[in-house]
Short mmCIF file of C-alpha atoms in Angstrom, two decimals:
data_model
loop_
_atom_site.label_atom_id
_atom_site.label_comp_id
_atom_site.label_asym_id
_atom_site.label_seq_id
_atom_site.Cartn_x
_atom_site.Cartn_y
_atom_site.Cartn_z
CA MET A 1 2.09 25.81 23.37
CA LEU A 2 0.61 23.10 21.11
CA SER A 3 -2.70 24.99 20.80
CA CYS A 4 -0.95 28.10 19.67
CA LEU A 5 0.60 26.11 16.77
CA GLY A 6 -2.70 24.38 15.59
CA ALA A 7 -1.57 20.93 16.50
CA GLU A 8 -3.40 17.75 15.45
CA GLN A 9 -2.33 14.15 16.34
CA LYS A 10 -3.14 11.35 13.93
CA HIS A 11 -2.59 7.63 13.87
CA TYR A 12 -1.76 5.92 10.58
CA ILE A 13 -1.52 2.06 9.91
CA LYS A 14 1.33 0.67 7.88
CA GLY A 15 0.83 1.31 4.14
CA SER A 16 -1.69 4.04 4.36
CA THR A 17 -0.89 7.55 2.75
CA VAL A 18 -0.24 10.37 4.85
CA TYR A 19 0.22 13.10 2.01
CA HIS A 20 -0.63 12.60 -1.60
CA ALA A 21 1.47 14.04 -4.48
CA GLY A 22 -0.37 16.85 -6.12
CA GLU A 23 -1.99 18.05 -3.14
CA PRO A 24 -1.00 21.41 -1.20
CA VAL A 25 -0.43 21.06 2.41
CA ASP A 26 -0.39 23.57 5.22
CA ALA A 27 1.06 21.43 8.18
CA ILE A 28 4.44 20.07 9.09
CA GLY A 29 4.44 16.39 10.17
CA LEU A 30 6.33 15.38 13.01
CA VAL A 31 6.73 11.66 13.63
CA LEU A 32 6.00 10.66 17.29
CA SER A 33 6.29 6.95 16.73
CA GLY A 34 6.74 4.77 13.68
CA ARG A 35 8.22 5.68 10.29
CA VAL A 36 7.08 7.24 7.17
CA GLN A 37 8.63 7.12 3.50
CA ILE A 38 8.81 10.06 1.10
CA GLU A 39 8.24 8.65 -2.33
CA ASN A 40 8.18 9.98 -5.90
CA ASP A 41 6.04 8.03 -8.56
CA ASP A 42 6.45 8.94 -12.32
CA HIS A 43 3.78 8.67 -14.78
CA TRP A 44 4.67 5.06 -15.75
CA GLY A 45 4.45 3.96 -12.13
CA ASN A 46 8.30 3.88 -11.47
CA LYS A 47 8.85 4.46 -7.70
CA SER A 48 11.78 6.35 -6.14
CA LEU A 49 12.42 6.20 -2.49
CA LEU A 50 13.74 9.82 -1.49
CA ASP A 51 13.85 9.49 2.21
CA SER A 52 12.75 7.40 5.33
CA VAL A 53 11.75 9.62 8.35
CA GLY A 54 11.67 7.95 11.84
CA GLU A 55 10.69 8.98 15.26
CA GLY A 56 11.48 12.73 16.24
CA MET A 57 12.02 13.74 12.72
CA ILE A 58 9.71 16.10 10.49
CA PHE A 59 8.48 16.02 6.92
CA ALA A 60 6.75 18.10 4.34
CA GLU A 61 8.11 21.34 6.00
CA THR A 62 9.12 22.68 2.57
CA TYR A 63 5.87 22.47 1.03
CA ALA A 64 3.71 23.58 4.18
CA CYS A 65 5.89 26.78 4.23
CA ILE A 66 5.11 27.83 0.76
CA PRO A 67 1.28 28.28 0.61
CA GLY A 68 -0.50 26.59 -2.28
CA GLU A 69 2.53 24.63 -3.45
CA PRO A 70 1.54 21.02 -4.52
CA MET A 71 3.47 18.30 -3.26
CA GLN A 72 5.61 16.61 -5.89
CA VAL A 73 6.01 13.36 -3.52
CA SER A 74 3.99 11.24 -1.51
CA VAL A 75 4.26 10.44 2.13
CA THR A 76 3.31 6.81 3.20
CA ALA A 77 3.49 5.11 6.58
CA SER A 78 6.04 2.32 6.31
CA GLU A 79 5.05 0.98 9.90
CA ASN A 80 2.11 1.95 12.25
CA SER A 81 2.75 5.53 12.92
CA GLU A 82 1.62 8.49 15.19
CA ILE A 83 2.13 11.93 13.60
CA LEU A 84 1.77 15.42 14.99
CA PHE A 85 0.69 17.82 12.44
CA LEU A 86 1.75 21.61 13.18
CA ASN A 87 0.19 24.37 11.25
CA ALA A 88 3.12 26.05 9.27
CA ALA A 89 1.73 29.55 9.22
CA ARG A 90 1.21 29.26 12.95
CA VAL A 91 4.64 28.03 13.54
CA LEU A 92 6.46 30.70 11.66
CA GLN A 93 4.46 33.43 13.25
CA THR A 94 5.49 33.93 16.91
CA CYS A 95 2.82 34.02 19.50
CA PRO A 96 2.01 37.38 21.35
CA GLY A 97 3.70 36.28 24.38
CA ALA A 98 6.92 35.47 22.25
CA CYS A 99 7.27 32.42 24.32
CA GLU A 100 10.85 30.72 24.61
CA TYR A 101 9.61 27.57 23.16
CA HIS A 102 8.06 29.05 20.14
CA GLY A 103 11.53 30.67 19.39
CA ARG A 104 13.24 27.40 19.92
CA LEU A 105 10.92 25.64 17.54
CA ILE A 106 11.64 27.93 14.62
CA ARG A 107 15.43 27.59 15.22
CA ASN A 108 14.99 23.82 15.44
CA LEU A 109 12.95 24.01 12.20
CA LEU A 110 15.55 25.89 10.34
CA THR A 111 18.37 23.40 11.50
CA ILE A 112 16.33 20.41 10.47
CA SER A 113 15.46 21.96 6.97
CA ALA A 114 19.35 22.55 6.45
CA GLN A 115 20.04 18.79 7.54
CA LYS A 116 17.34 17.67 5.16
CA ASN A 117 18.97 19.58 2.36
CA LEU A 118 22.15 17.66 3.11
CA ILE A 119 20.34 14.20 2.98
CA LEU A 120 18.71 15.12 -0.39
CA SER A 121 22.39 16.14 -1.68
CA ARG A 122 23.81 12.71 -0.33
CA ARG A 123 21.12 10.89 -2.27
CA ILE A 124 22.38 12.56 -5.41
CA PHE A 125 25.80 11.34 -4.71
CA HIS A 126 24.59 7.96 -4.32
CA THR A 127 22.70 7.73 -7.49
CA SER A 128 25.11 9.38 -9.63
CA PRO A 129 27.21 6.42 -10.29
CA LYS A 130 26.47 4.48 -13.37
CA SER A 131 26.73 1.03 -12.10
CA ILE A 132 24.96 -0.63 -9.46
CA ARG A 133 28.06 -1.51 -7.59
CA GLY A 134 29.25 2.04 -7.66
CA ARG A 135 25.80 3.12 -6.18
CA LEU A 136 26.03 0.55 -3.56
CA LEU A 137 29.58 1.37 -2.39
CA SER A 138 28.72 5.02 -2.11
CA TYR A 139 25.66 4.43 -0.01
CA LEU A 140 27.06 1.77 2.06
CA SER A 141 30.44 3.55 2.82
CA PHE A 142 28.41 6.44 3.93
CA GLN A 143 26.56 4.47 6.39
CA ALA A 144 29.59 2.71 7.64
CA SER A 145 31.15 6.27 8.17
CA SER A 146 28.07 7.94 9.79
CA GLN A 147 27.47 4.81 12.13
CA GLY A 148 31.27 4.72 13.05
CA SER A 149 31.30 0.95 12.28
CA SER A 150 32.00 -1.51 9.34
CA GLU A 151 29.01 -3.32 10.96
CA PHE A 152 25.78 -1.59 10.63
CA THR A 153 22.11 -1.71 10.00
CA ILE A 154 20.39 0.33 7.26
CA PRO A 155 16.83 1.60 7.42
CA PHE A 156 15.59 -0.03 4.21
CA ASN A 157 14.59 -3.47 3.12
CA ARG A 158 15.80 -4.78 -0.21
CA GLN A 159 12.92 -3.17 -2.37
CA GLN A 160 13.31 0.19 -0.47
CA LEU A 161 17.09 0.16 -0.98
CA ALA A 162 16.52 -0.54 -4.71
CA ASP A 163 14.13 2.39 -4.96
CA TYR A 164 16.32 4.57 -3.07
CA LEU A 165 19.28 3.93 -5.52
CA SER A 166 16.98 3.86 -8.46
CA VAL A 167 17.85 0.50 -9.57
CA ASP A 168 16.03 -2.90 -10.20
CA ARG A 169 15.59 -5.04 -6.99
CA SER A 170 16.60 -8.32 -8.70
CA ALA A 171 19.71 -6.53 -10.30
CA LEU A 172 20.54 -4.95 -6.85
CA SER A 173 20.20 -8.43 -5.21
CA ASN A 174 22.42 -9.97 -8.00
CA GLU A 175 25.16 -7.41 -7.29
CA LEU A 176 24.94 -7.70 -3.50
CA GLY A 177 25.65 -11.50 -4.24
CA LYS A 178 28.59 -10.83 -6.29
CA MET A 179 29.98 -8.41 -3.73
CA GLN A 180 29.85 -11.13 -1.13
CA LYS A 181 31.53 -13.46 -3.46
CA ASP A 182 34.16 -10.81 -4.12
CA GLY A 183 34.54 -10.68 -0.30
CA LEU A 184 33.68 -6.99 0.01
CA LEU A 185 30.86 -7.37 2.51
CA LYS A 186 28.54 -9.80 4.15
CA VAL A 187 24.72 -9.04 4.31
CA ASN A 188 21.79 -10.45 6.19
CA LYS A 189 18.61 -8.64 5.19
CA ASN A 190 19.39 -4.89 6.10
CA HIS A 191 22.49 -5.87 8.22
CA PHE A 192 25.91 -5.37 6.65
CA ILE A 193 29.43 -6.01 7.58
CA ILE A 194 31.92 -4.14 5.27
CA ARG A 195 35.43 -5.95 4.41
CA ASP A 196 38.55 -4.13 3.80
CA ASN A 197 38.84 -5.71 0.42
CA GLN A 198 39.14 -3.22 -2.46
CA PRO A 199 36.59 -3.56 -5.06
#
């Protein structure tokens, strides 16, 4: 099946670029192991972290499905990673044998694309509050809800969380310190325990 999809597997070391902003791509990336980050850098060098994509998840599917459309984001390996690249044109065109697996792949791709639209919508919710505390409360409340526990681990380090919420790292750290003093939460690196106290 992989041969009919024009599949190619590659290894990336931590910190290396998988896709550069401004370049058109024709392949969907599937993370076999490790993790990649979807980032946007503006003209002045300000970075926004849009998503963190782990094992079993895909990236660049929107751009790969629109021939010639340049990437508006970069993809960087945040860990040593194995990536399987699938040619989008060959994925979307069913093979002559109309194999069951190819049809399932297309259905899964549509489902994943819809889920990623929800992820981007959530980031808009998390970055819409004007205060850093408001953004943290939005993001951490969602994490507690989605993980079904008031104690959870997030997929970002402190800098990555600041980039994701579009805030300054030191200001974010200061606000987390204030929130701990106020009894709202306990934090150790990327592990959080949310308290019941009202902000």
